[in-house]
Tab-separated table of N, CA and C in Angstrom:
chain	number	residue	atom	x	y	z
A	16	UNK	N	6.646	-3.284	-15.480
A	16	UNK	CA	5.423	-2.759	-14.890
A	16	UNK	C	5.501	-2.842	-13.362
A	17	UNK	N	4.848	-1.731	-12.508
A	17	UNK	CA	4.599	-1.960	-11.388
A	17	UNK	C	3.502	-1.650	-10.780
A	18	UNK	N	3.376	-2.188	-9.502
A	18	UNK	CA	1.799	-2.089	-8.742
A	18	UNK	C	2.093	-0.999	-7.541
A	19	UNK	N	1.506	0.099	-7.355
A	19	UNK	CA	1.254	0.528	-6.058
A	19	UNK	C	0.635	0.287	-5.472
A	20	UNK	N	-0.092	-0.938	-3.968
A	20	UNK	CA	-0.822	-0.954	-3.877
A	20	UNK	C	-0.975	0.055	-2.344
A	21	UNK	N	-1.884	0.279	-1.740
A	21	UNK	CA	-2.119	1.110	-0.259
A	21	UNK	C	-3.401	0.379	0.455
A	22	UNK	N	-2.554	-0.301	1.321
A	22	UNK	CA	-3.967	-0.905	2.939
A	22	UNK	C	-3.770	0.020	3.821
A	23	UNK	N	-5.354	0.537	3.949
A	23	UNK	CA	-5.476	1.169	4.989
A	23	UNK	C	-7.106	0.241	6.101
A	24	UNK	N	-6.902	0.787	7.245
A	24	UNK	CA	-7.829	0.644	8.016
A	24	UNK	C	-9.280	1.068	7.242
A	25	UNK	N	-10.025	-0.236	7.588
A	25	UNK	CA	-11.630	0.555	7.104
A	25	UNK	C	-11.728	2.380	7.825
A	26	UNK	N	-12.729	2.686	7.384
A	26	UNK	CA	-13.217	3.830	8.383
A	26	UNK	C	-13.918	3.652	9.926
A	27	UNK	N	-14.338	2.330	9.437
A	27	UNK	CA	-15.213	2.258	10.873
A	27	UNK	C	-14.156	1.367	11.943
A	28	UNK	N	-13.211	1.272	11.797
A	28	UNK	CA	-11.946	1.295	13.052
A	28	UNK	C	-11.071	2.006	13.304
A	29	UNK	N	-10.986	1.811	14.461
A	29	UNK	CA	-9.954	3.237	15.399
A	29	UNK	C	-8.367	3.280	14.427
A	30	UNK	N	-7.980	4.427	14.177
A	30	UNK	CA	-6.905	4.459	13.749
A	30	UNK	C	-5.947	4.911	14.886
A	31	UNK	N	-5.708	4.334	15.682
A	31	UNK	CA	-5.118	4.702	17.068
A	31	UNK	C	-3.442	5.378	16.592
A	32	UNK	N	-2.981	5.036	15.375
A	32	UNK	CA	-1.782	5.272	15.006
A	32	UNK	C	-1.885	6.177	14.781
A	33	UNK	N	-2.897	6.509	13.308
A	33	UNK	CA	-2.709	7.988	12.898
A	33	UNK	C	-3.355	9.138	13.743
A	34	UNK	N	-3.989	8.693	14.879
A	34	UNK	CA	-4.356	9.333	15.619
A	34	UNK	C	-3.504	9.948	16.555
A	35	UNK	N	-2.662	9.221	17.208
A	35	UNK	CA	-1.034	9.510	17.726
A	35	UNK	C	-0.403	10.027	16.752
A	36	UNK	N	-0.551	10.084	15.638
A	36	UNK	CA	0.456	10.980	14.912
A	36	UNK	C	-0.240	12.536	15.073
A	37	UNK	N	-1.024	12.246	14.400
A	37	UNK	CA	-2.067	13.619	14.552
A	37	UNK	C	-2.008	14.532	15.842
A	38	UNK	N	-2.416	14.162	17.095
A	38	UNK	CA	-1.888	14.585	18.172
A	38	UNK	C	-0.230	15.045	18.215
A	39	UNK	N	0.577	14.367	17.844
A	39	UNK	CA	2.452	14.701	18.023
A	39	UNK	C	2.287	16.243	16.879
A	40	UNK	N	1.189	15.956	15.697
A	40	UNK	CA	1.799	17.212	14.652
A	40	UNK	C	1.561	18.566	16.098
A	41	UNK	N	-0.032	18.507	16.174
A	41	UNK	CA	-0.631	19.473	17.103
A	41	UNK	C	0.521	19.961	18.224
A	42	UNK	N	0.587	19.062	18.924
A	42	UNK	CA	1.765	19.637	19.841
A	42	UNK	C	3.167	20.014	19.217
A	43	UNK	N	3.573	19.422	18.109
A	43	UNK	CA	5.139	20.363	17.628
A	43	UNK	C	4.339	21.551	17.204
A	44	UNK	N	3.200	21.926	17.178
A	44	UNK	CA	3.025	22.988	16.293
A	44	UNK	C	2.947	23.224	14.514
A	45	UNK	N	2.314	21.999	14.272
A	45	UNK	CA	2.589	21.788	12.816
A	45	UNK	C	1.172	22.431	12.352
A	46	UNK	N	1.325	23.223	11.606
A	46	UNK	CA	-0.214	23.945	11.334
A	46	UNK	C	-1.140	23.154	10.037
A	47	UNK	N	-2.655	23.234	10.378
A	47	UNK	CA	-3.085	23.463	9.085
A	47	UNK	C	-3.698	21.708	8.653
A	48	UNK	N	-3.092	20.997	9.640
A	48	UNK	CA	-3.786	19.303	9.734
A	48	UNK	C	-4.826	19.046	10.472
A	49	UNK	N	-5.848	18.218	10.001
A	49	UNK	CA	-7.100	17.911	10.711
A	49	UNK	C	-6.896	16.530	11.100
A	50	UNK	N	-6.464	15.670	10.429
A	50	UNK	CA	-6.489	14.422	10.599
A	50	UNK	C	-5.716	13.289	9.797
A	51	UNK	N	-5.247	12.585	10.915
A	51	UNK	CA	-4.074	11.468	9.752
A	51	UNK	C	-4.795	10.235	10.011
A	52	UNK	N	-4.417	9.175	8.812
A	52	UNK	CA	-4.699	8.180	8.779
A	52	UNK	C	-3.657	7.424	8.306
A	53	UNK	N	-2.954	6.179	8.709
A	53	UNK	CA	-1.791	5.087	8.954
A	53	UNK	C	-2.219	4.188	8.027
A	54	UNK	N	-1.367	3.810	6.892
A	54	UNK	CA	-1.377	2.479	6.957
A	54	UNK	C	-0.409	1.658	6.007
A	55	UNK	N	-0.312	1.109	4.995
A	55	UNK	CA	0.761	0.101	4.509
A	55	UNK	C	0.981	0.688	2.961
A	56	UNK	N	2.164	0.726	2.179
A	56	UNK	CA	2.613	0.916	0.973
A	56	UNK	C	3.054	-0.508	0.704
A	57	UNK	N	2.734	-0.882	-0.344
A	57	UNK	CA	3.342	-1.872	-1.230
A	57	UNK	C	3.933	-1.739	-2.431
A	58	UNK	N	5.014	-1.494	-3.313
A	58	UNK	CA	5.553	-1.332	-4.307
A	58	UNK	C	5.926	-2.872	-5.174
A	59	UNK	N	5.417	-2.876	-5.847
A	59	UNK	CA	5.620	-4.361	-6.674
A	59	UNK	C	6.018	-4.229	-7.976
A	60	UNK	N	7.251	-5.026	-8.203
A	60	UNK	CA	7.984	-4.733	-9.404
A	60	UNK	C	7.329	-6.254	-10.124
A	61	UNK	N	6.600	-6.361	-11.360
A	61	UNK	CA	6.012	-7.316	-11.992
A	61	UNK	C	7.084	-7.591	-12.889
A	62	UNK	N	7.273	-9.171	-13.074
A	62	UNK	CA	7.826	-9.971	-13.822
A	62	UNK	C	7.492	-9.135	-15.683
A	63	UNK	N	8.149	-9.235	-16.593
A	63	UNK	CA	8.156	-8.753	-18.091
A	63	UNK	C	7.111	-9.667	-18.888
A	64	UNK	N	6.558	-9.266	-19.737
A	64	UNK	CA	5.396	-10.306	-20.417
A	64	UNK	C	4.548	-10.265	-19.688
A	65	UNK	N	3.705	-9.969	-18.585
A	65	UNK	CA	2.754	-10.192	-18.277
A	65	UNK	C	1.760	-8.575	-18.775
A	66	UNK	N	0.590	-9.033	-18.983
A	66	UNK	CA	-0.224	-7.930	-19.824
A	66	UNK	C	-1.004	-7.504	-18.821
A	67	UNK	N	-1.778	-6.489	-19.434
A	67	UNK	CA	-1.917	-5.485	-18.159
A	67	UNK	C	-3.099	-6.265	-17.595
A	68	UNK	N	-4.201	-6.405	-18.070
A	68	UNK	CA	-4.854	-7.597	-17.875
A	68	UNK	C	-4.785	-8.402	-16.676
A	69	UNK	N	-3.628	-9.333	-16.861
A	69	UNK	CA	-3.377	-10.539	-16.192
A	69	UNK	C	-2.967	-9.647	-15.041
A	70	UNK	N	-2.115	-8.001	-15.192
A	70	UNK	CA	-1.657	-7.981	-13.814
A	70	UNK	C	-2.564	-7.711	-13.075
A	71	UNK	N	-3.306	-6.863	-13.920
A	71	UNK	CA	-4.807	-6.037	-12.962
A	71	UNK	C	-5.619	-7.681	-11.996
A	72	UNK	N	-5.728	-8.474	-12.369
A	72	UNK	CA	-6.297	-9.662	-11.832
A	72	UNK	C	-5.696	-10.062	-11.078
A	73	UNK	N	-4.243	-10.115	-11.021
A	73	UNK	CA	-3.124	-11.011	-10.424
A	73	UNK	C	-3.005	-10.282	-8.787
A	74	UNK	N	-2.742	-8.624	-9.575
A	74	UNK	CA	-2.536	-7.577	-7.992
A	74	UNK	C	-3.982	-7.333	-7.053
A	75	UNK	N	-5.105	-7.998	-8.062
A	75	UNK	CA	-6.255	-7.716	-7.478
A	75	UNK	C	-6.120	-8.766	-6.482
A	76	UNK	N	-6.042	-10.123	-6.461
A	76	UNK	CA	-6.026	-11.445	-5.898
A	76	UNK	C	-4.999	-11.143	-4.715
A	77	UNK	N	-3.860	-10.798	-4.633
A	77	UNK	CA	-2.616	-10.773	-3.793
A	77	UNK	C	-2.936	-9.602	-2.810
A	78	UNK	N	-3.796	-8.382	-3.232
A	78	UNK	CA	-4.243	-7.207	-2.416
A	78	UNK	C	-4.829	-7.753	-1.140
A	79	UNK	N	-5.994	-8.567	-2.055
A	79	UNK	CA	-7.007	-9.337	-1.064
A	79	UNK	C	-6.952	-9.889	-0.102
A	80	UNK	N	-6.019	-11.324	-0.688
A	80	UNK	CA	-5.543	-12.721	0.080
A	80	UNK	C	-4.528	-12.834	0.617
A	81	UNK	N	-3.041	-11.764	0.742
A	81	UNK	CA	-2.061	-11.767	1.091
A	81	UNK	C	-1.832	-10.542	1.616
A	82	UNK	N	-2.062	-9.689	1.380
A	82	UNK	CA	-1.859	-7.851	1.628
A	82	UNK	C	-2.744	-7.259	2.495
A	83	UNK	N	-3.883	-7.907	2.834
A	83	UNK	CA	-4.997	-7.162	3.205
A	83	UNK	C	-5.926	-7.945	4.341
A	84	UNK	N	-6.134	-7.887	5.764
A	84	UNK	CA	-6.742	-8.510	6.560
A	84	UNK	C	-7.895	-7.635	5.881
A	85	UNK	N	-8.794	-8.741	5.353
A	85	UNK	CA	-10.390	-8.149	5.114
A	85	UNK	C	-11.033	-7.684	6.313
A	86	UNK	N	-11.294	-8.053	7.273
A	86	UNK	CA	-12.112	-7.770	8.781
A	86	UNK	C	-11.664	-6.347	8.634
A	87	UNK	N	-10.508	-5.959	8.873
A	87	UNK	CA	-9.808	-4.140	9.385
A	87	UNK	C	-9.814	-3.411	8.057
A	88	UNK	N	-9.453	-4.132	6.926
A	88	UNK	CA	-8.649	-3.800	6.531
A	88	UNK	C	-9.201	-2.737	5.348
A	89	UNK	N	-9.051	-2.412	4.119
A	89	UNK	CA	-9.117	-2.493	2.237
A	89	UNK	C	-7.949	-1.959	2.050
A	90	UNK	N	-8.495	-2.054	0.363
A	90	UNK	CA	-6.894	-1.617	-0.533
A	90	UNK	C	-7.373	-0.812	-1.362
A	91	UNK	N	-6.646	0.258	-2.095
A	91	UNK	CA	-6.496	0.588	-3.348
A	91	UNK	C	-5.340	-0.132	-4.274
A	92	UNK	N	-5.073	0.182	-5.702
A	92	UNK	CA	-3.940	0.095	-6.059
A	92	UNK	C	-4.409	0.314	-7.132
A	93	UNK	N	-2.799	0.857	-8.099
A	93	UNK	CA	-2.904	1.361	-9.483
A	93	UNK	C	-1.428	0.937	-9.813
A	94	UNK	N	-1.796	0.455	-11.299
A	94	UNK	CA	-0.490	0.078	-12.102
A	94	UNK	C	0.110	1.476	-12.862
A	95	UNK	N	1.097	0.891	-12.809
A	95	UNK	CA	2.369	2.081	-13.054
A	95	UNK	C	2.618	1.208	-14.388
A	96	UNK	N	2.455	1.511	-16.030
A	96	UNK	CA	2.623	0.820	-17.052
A	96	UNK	C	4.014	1.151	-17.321
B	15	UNK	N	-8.529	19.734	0.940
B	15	UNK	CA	-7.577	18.901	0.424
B	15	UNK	C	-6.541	17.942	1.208
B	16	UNK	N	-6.310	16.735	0.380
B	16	UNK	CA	-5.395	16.064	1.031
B	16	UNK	C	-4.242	15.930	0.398
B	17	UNK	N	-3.320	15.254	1.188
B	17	UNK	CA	-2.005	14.541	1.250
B	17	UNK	C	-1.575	13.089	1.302
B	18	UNK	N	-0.932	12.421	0.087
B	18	UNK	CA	-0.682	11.384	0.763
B	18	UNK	C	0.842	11.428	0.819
B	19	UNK	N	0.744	10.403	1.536
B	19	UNK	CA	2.530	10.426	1.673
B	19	UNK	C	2.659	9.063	1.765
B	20	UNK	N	3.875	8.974	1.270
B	20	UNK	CA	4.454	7.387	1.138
B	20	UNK	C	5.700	7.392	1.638
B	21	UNK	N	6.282	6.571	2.777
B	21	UNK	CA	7.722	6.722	3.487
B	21	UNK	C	7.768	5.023	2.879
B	22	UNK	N	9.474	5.013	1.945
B	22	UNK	CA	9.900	3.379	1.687
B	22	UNK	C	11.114	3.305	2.576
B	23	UNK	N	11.882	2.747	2.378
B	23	UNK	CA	13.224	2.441	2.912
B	23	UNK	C	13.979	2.950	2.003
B	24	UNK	N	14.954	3.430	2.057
B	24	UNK	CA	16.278	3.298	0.817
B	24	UNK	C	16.479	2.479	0.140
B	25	UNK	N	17.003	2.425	-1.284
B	25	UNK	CA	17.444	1.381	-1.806
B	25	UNK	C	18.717	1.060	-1.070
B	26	UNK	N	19.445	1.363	-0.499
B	26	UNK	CA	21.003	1.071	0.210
B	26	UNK	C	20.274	-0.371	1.176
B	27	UNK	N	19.155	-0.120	1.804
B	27	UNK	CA	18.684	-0.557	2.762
B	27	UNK	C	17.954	-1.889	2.726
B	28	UNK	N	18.310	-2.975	3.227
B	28	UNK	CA	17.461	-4.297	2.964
B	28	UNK	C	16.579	-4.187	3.392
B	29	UNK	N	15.528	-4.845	2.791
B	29	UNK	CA	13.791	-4.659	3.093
B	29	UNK	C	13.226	-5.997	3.217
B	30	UNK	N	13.931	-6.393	4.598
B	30	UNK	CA	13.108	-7.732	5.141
B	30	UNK	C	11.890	-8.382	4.902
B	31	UNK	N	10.953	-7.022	5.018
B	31	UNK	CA	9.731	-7.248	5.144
B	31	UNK	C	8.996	-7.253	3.462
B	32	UNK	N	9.624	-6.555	2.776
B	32	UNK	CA	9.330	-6.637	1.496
B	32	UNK	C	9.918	-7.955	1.188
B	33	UNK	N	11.079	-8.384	1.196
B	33	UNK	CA	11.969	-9.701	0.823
B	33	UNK	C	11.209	-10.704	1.453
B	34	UNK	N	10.552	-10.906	2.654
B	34	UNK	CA	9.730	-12.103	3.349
B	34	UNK	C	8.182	-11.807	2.294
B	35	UNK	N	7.439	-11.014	1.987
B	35	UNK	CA	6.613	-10.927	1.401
B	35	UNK	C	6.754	-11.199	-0.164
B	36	UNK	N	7.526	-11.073	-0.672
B	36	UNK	CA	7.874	-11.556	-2.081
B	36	UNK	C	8.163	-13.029	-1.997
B	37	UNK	N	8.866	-13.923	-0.962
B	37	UNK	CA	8.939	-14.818	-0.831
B	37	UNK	C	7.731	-15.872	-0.403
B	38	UNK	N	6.837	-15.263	0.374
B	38	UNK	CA	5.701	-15.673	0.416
B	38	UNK	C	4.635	-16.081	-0.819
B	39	UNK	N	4.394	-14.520	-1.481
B	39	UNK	CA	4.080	-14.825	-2.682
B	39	UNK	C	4.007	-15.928	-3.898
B	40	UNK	N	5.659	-15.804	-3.442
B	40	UNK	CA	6.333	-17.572	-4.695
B	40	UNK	C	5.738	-19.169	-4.099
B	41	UNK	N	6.168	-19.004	-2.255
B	41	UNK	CA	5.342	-19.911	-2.179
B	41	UNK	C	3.928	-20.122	-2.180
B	42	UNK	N	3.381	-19.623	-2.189
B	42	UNK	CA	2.016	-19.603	-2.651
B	42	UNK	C	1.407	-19.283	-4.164
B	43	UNK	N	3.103	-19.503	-4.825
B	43	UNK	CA	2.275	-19.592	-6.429
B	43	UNK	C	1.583	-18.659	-7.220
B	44	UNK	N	1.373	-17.387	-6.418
B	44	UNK	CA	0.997	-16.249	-6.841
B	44	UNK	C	2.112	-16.100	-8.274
B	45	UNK	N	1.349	-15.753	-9.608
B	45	UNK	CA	2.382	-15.648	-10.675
B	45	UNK	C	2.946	-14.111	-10.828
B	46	UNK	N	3.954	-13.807	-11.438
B	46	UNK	CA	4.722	-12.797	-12.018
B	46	UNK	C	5.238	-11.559	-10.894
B	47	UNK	N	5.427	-12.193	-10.006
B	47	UNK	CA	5.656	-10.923	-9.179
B	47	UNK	C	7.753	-10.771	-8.846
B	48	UNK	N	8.539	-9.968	-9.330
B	48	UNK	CA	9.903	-9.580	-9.320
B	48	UNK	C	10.026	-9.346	-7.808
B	49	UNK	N	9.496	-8.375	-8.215
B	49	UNK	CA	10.351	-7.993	-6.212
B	49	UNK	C	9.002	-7.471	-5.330
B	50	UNK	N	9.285	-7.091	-4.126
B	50	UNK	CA	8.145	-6.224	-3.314
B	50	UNK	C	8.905	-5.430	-2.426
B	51	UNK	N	8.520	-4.303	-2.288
B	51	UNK	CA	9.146	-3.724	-1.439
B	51	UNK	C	8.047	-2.820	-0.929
B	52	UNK	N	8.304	-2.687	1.128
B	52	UNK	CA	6.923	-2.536	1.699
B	52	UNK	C	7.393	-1.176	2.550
B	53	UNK	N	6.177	0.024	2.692
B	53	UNK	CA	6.264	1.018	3.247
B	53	UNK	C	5.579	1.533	3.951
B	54	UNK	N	5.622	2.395	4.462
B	54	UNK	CA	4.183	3.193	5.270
B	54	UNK	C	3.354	4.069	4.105
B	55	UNK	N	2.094	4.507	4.502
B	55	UNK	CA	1.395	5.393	3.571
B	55	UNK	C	0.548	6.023	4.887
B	56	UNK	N	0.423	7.612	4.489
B	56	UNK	CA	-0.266	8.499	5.757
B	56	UNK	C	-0.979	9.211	4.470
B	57	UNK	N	-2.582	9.061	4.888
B	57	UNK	CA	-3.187	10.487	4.488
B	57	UNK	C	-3.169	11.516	5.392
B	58	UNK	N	-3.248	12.597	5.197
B	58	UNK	CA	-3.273	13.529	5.867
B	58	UNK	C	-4.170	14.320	5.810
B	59	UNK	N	-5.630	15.021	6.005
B	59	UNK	CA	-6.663	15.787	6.056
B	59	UNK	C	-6.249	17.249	6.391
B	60	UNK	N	-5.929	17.769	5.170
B	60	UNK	CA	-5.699	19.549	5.885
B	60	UNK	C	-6.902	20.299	5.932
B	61	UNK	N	-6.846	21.164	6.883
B	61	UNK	CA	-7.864	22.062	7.274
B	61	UNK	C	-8.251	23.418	5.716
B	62	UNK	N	-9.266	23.633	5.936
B	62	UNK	CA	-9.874	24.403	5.196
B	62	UNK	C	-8.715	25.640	4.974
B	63	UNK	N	-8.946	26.710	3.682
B	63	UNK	CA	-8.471	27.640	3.867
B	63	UNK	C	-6.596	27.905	3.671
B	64	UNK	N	-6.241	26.682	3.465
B	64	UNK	CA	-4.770	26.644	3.364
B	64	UNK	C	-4.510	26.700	1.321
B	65	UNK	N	-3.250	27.630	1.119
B	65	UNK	CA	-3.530	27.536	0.449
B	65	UNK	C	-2.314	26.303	-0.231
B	66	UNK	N	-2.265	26.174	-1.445
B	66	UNK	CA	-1.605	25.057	-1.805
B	66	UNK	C	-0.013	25.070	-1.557
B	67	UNK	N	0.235	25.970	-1.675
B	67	UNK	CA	1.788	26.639	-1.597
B	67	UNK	C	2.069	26.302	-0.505
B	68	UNK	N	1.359	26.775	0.546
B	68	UNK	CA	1.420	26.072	1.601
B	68	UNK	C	1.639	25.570	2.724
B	69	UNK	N	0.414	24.312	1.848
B	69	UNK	CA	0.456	22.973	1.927
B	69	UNK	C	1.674	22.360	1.493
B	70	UNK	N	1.712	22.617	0.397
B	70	UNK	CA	3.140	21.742	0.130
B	70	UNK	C	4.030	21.968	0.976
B	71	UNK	N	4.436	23.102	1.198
B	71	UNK	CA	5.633	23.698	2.000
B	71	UNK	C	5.700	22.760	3.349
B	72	UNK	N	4.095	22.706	3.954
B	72	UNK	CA	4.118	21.864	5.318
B	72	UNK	C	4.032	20.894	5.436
B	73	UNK	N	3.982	20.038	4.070
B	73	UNK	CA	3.603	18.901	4.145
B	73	UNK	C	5.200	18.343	3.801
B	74	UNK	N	6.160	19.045	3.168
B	74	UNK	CA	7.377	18.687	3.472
B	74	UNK	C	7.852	18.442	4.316
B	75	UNK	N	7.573	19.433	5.149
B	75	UNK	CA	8.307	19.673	6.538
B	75	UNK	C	7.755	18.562	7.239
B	76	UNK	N	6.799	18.156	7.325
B	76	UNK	CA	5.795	16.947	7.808
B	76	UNK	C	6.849	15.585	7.993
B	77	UNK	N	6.571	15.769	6.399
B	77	UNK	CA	6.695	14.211	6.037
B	77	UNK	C	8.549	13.921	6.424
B	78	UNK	N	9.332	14.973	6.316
B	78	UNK	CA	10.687	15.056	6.504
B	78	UNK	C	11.237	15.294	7.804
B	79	UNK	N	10.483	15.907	8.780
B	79	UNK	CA	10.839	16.219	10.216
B	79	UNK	C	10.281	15.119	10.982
B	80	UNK	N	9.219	14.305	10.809
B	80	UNK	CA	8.329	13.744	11.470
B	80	UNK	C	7.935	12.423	11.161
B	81	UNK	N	7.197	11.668	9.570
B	81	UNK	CA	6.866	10.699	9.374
B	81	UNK	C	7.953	10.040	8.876
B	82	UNK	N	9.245	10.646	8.345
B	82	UNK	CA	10.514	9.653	7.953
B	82	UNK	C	11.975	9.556	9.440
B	83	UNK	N	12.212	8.414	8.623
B	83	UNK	CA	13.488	8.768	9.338
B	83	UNK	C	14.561	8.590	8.540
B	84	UNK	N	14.925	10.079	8.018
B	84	UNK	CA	16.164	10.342	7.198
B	84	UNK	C	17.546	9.588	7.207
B	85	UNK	N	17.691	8.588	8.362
B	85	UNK	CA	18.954	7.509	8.108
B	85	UNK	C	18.628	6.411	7.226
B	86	UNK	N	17.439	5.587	7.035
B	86	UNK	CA	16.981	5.114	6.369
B	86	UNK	C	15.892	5.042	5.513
B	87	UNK	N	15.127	5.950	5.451
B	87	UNK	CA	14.214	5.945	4.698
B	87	UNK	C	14.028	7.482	3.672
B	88	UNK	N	12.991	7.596	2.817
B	88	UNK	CA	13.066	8.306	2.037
B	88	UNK	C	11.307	8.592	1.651
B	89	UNK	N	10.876	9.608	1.276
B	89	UNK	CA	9.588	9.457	1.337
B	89	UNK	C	9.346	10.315	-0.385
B	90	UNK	N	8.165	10.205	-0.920
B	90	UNK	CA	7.440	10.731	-1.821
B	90	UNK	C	5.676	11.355	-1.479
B	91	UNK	N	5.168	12.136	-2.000
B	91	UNK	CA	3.899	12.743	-1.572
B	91	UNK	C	3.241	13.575	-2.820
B	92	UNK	N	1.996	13.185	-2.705
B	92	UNK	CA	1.709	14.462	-3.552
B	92	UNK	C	-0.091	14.651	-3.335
B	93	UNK	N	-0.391	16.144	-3.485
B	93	UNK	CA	-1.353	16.618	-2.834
B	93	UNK	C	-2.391	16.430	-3.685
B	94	UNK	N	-3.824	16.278	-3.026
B	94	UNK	CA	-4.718	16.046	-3.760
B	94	UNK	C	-6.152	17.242	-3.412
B	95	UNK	N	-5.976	18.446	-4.523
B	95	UNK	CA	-6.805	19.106	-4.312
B	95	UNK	C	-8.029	19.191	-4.686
C-alpha cells in the first residue's frame, strides 16, 4: 500500500513561489495559465499487514505532526490500495 | 479546470530528503512506514475556454520544459476538469 500525501500553503498566505513560477510561464509565453500554486509531494511506501484502517489513521497523524507546519500549512492525501 | 503536477526524483537518484524523513519517522516511532520519497506538487489554474486537448498538450510542455529538471527528475500530472 501507499500514501500520496500533498502540503500546500493555506490560501490565506503568499505563495511567493508559485507566484514566480506563474510570472516565468507568462513571460516564456506559455498560454492559457492563470495561476500556480507550490508545494510538497510525499510518496509513502507502507510496511505489508497493515489495514487500511490503521493506515488511514497512521498517514493522518504523520501529515499533521511531521509533514505539515499547521500555522502555513494543510494536507490532502489518498491511499493507493 | 486544473492541473496537478507532481515532479519526484528518479529512481537512479538518492532522495536525501525522502531518506532523512523516513528516518525521522522511525525515530519517532511512527508505525509501518517502508520508505518515503519527497517531491514537488504545482497546481496550476488554467484560464477559461481552453480546451482539454489542449491543456494537456501545454501542460506537458509545462511540466517538461519548465517545472522538471530532466537530468534528475521525472514528473506525472493529470487534469482535473
Amino acid at each position: 500500500m501507499k500514501a500520496h500525501v500533498y502540503v500546500t500553503l493555506k490560501r490565506t498566505v503568499l505563495d511567493a513561489q508559485g507566484k514566480t513560477v506563474a510570472d516565468a510561464l507568462r513571460r516564456m509565453e506559455y498560454k492559457g495559465v492563470a495561476d500556480v500554486r507550490q508545494g510538497k509531494y510525499f510518496l509513502l511506501t507502507l510496511e505489508d499487514g497493515l489495514s487500511e484502517t490503521a493506515a488511514h489513521t497512521e498517514i493522518e497523524r504523520i501529515a499533521s505532526e511531521v509533514l505539515t507546519n499547521p500555522v502555513i500549512e494543510e494536507f490532502t492525501f489518498r491511499l493507493e490500495v
